[in-house]
Amino acid sequence: MLKEGAVRRLKFLFVFLFALVIGVLSVANSGPVTVTAWPDLSDYGVAAAPEATLPLFIFGLFCGLVGFLLGAAREWAREGRIRRTARQARKEAAALRAKVDALSDEKGEDLPALSSR
């Protein structure tokens, strides 16, 4: 098993390598590309699609960001059942804690002491 310090260094190394790859790909793919929202269907009476000319790496990073956000939203929705169960468990624990406090207040200090054996 790895120690905590080794795990932190490994995580840092992974993030550094990932950032390095992103940086190299960004520099290598800095050529302009034209991105359109949909195909040109002006022959069929559809309005011309909006378009933008930008470096290729910006388009790639944008697509990666959109993919990350869609994946995060999917996981958040999938884990809704787990969050609901945890919320119910917290409510039940709070109710039981309140009931124990109420019962201990009723009994007071009338309880005999237990031996230490």
mmCIF file of C-alpha atoms in Angstrom:
data_model
loop_
_atom_site.group_PDB
_atom_site.id
_atom_site.type_symbol
_atom_site.label_atom_id
_atom_site.label_comp_id
_atom_site.label_asym_id
_atom_site.label_seq_id
_atom_site.Cartn_x
_atom_site.Cartn_y
_atom_site.Cartn_z
ATOM 1 C CA MET A 1 0.000 0.000 0.000
ATOM 2 C CA LEU A 2 1.290 3.470 -0.838
ATOM 3 C CA LYS A 3 1.837 6.034 1.901
ATOM 4 C CA GLU A 4 -0.163 9.255 1.853
ATOM 5 C CA GLY A 5 2.824 11.340 0.755
ATOM 6 C CA ALA A 6 3.531 8.988 -2.138
ATOM 7 C CA VAL A 7 -0.105 9.136 -3.233
ATOM 8 C CA ARG A 8 -0.006 12.937 -3.203
ATOM 9 C CA ARG A 9 3.172 12.970 -5.300
ATOM 10 C CA LEU A 10 1.634 10.492 -7.724
ATOM 11 C CA LYS A 11 -1.487 12.651 -8.076
ATOM 12 C CA PHE A 12 0.654 15.752 -8.621
ATOM 13 C CA LEU A 13 2.714 13.932 -11.251
ATOM 14 C CA PHE A 14 -0.457 12.803 -13.054
ATOM 15 C CA VAL A 15 -1.920 16.326 -13.070
ATOM 16 C CA PHE A 16 1.406 17.776 -14.244
ATOM 17 C CA LEU A 17 1.667 15.272 -17.107
ATOM 18 C CA PHE A 18 -1.950 15.891 -18.102
ATOM 19 C CA ALA A 19 -1.369 19.671 -18.140
ATOM 20 C CA LEU A 20 1.816 19.172 -20.139
ATOM 21 C CA VAL A 21 0.000 17.086 -22.769
ATOM 22 C CA ILE A 22 -2.800 19.683 -22.983
ATOM 23 C CA GLY A 23 -0.209 22.452 -23.386
ATOM 24 C CA VAL A 24 1.703 20.611 -26.123
ATOM 25 C CA LEU A 25 -1.511 19.799 -27.998
ATOM 26 C CA SER A 26 -2.627 23.421 -27.691
ATOM 27 C CA VAL A 27 0.588 24.756 -29.210
ATOM 28 C CA ALA A 28 0.631 22.103 -31.951
ATOM 29 C CA ASN A 29 -3.012 22.720 -32.927
ATOM 30 C CA SER A 30 -3.205 26.498 -32.956
ATOM 31 C CA GLY A 31 -4.381 26.722 -36.575
ATOM 32 C CA PRO A 32 -7.719 28.450 -37.210
ATOM 33 C CA VAL A 33 -10.816 26.397 -37.972
ATOM 34 C CA THR A 34 -14.327 27.530 -38.827
ATOM 35 C CA VAL A 35 -17.021 25.956 -36.702
ATOM 36 C CA THR A 36 -20.672 26.106 -37.797
ATOM 37 C CA ALA A 37 -23.682 25.276 -35.655
ATOM 38 C CA TRP A 38 -25.351 23.104 -38.314
ATOM 39 C CA PRO A 39 -24.815 22.159 -41.974
ATOM 40 C CA ASP A 40 -25.543 24.701 -44.698
ATOM 41 C CA LEU A 41 -29.180 24.170 -45.589
ATOM 42 C CA SER A 42 -29.800 27.537 -47.249
ATOM 43 C CA ASP A 43 -30.965 25.755 -50.439
ATOM 44 C CA TYR A 44 -33.933 24.450 -48.425
ATOM 45 C CA GLY A 45 -34.926 27.777 -46.910
ATOM 46 C CA VAL A 46 -33.161 27.297 -43.571
ATOM 47 C CA ALA A 47 -31.348 30.338 -42.256
ATOM 48 C CA ALA A 48 -27.576 30.299 -42.464
ATOM 49 C CA ALA A 49 -25.911 28.713 -39.462
ATOM 50 C CA PRO A 50 -23.925 30.908 -37.093
ATOM 51 C CA GLU A 51 -20.218 30.286 -37.443
ATOM 52 C CA ALA A 52 -17.025 31.211 -35.643
ATOM 53 C CA THR A 53 -13.373 31.004 -36.614
ATOM 54 C CA LEU A 54 -11.135 30.076 -33.698
ATOM 55 C CA PRO A 55 -7.990 28.088 -32.947
ATOM 56 C CA LEU A 56 -8.484 24.338 -33.025
ATOM 57 C CA PHE A 57 -7.286 23.792 -29.443
ATOM 58 C CA ILE A 58 -9.978 26.143 -28.089
ATOM 59 C CA PHE A 59 -12.630 24.066 -29.857
ATOM 60 C CA GLY A 60 -11.066 20.889 -28.425
ATOM 61 C CA LEU A 61 -10.900 22.292 -24.892
ATOM 62 C CA PHE A 62 -14.498 23.489 -25.187
ATOM 63 C CA CYS A 63 -15.636 20.017 -26.276
ATOM 64 C CA GLY A 64 -13.700 18.486 -23.367
ATOM 65 C CA LEU A 65 -15.341 20.913 -20.939
ATOM 66 C CA VAL A 66 -18.811 20.131 -22.282
ATOM 67 C CA GLY A 67 -18.095 16.395 -21.976
ATOM 68 C CA PHE A 68 -16.886 16.832 -18.405
ATOM 69 C CA LEU A 69 -19.979 18.844 -17.438
ATOM 70 C CA LEU A 70 -22.335 16.309 -19.047
ATOM 71 C CA GLY A 71 -20.583 13.461 -17.209
ATOM 72 C CA ALA A 72 -20.729 15.340 -13.906
ATOM 73 C CA ALA A 73 -24.456 16.030 -14.396
ATOM 74 C CA ARG A 74 -25.054 12.365 -15.182
ATOM 75 C CA GLU A 75 -23.248 11.251 -12.031
ATOM 76 C CA TRP A 76 -25.089 13.839 -9.924
ATOM 77 C CA ALA A 77 -28.425 12.545 -11.228
ATOM 78 C CA ARG A 78 -27.382 8.895 -10.762
ATOM 79 C CA GLU A 79 -26.367 9.489 -7.145
ATOM 80 C CA GLY A 80 -29.669 11.194 -6.259
ATOM 81 C CA ARG A 81 -30.980 7.989 -4.691
ATOM 82 C CA ILE A 82 -27.892 7.777 -2.458
ATOM 83 C CA ARG A 83 -28.277 11.396 -1.346
ATOM 84 C CA ARG A 84 -31.973 10.831 -0.622
ATOM 85 C CA THR A 85 -31.188 7.756 1.514
ATOM 86 C CA ALA A 86 -28.500 9.677 3.414
ATOM 87 C CA ARG A 87 -30.893 12.584 4.016
ATOM 88 C CA GLN A 88 -33.536 10.202 5.408
ATOM 89 C CA ALA A 89 -30.929 8.520 7.626
ATOM 90 C CA ARG A 90 -29.838 11.909 9.001
ATOM 91 C CA LYS A 91 -33.456 12.828 9.783
ATOM 92 C CA GLU A 92 -34.026 9.484 11.498
ATOM 93 C CA ALA A 93 -30.807 9.820 13.512
ATOM 94 C CA ALA A 94 -31.790 13.328 14.621
ATOM 95 C CA ALA A 95 -35.238 12.100 15.696
ATOM 96 C CA LEU A 96 -33.736 9.182 17.641
ATOM 97 C CA ARG A 97 -31.163 11.484 19.244
ATOM 98 C CA ALA A 98 -33.959 13.838 20.331
ATOM 99 C CA LYS A 99 -35.931 10.904 21.736
ATOM 100 C CA VAL A 100 -32.895 9.655 23.701
ATOM 101 C CA ASP A 101 -32.316 13.161 25.077
ATOM 102 C CA ALA A 102 -35.982 13.432 26.078
ATOM 103 C CA LEU A 103 -35.912 10.036 27.815
ATOM 104 C CA SER A 104 -32.689 10.832 29.644
ATOM 105 C CA ASP A 105 -34.153 14.149 30.850
ATOM 106 C CA GLU A 106 -37.238 12.358 32.208
ATOM 107 C CA LYS A 107 -35.275 9.786 34.178
ATOM 108 C CA GLY A 108 -32.858 12.332 35.634
ATOM 109 C CA GLU A 109 -30.049 11.125 37.850
ATOM 110 C CA ASP A 110 -32.145 8.472 39.661
ATOM 111 C CA LEU A 111 -30.270 5.640 37.963
ATOM 112 C CA PRO A 112 -28.015 3.550 40.185
ATOM 113 C CA ALA A 113 -24.344 3.639 39.381
ATOM 114 C CA LEU A 114 -22.897 0.547 37.732
ATOM 115 C CA SER A 115 -19.849 -1.151 39.140
ATOM 116 C CA SER A 116 -16.589 -0.684 37.240
ATOM 117 C CA ARG A 117 -16.003 -4.422 36.750
#
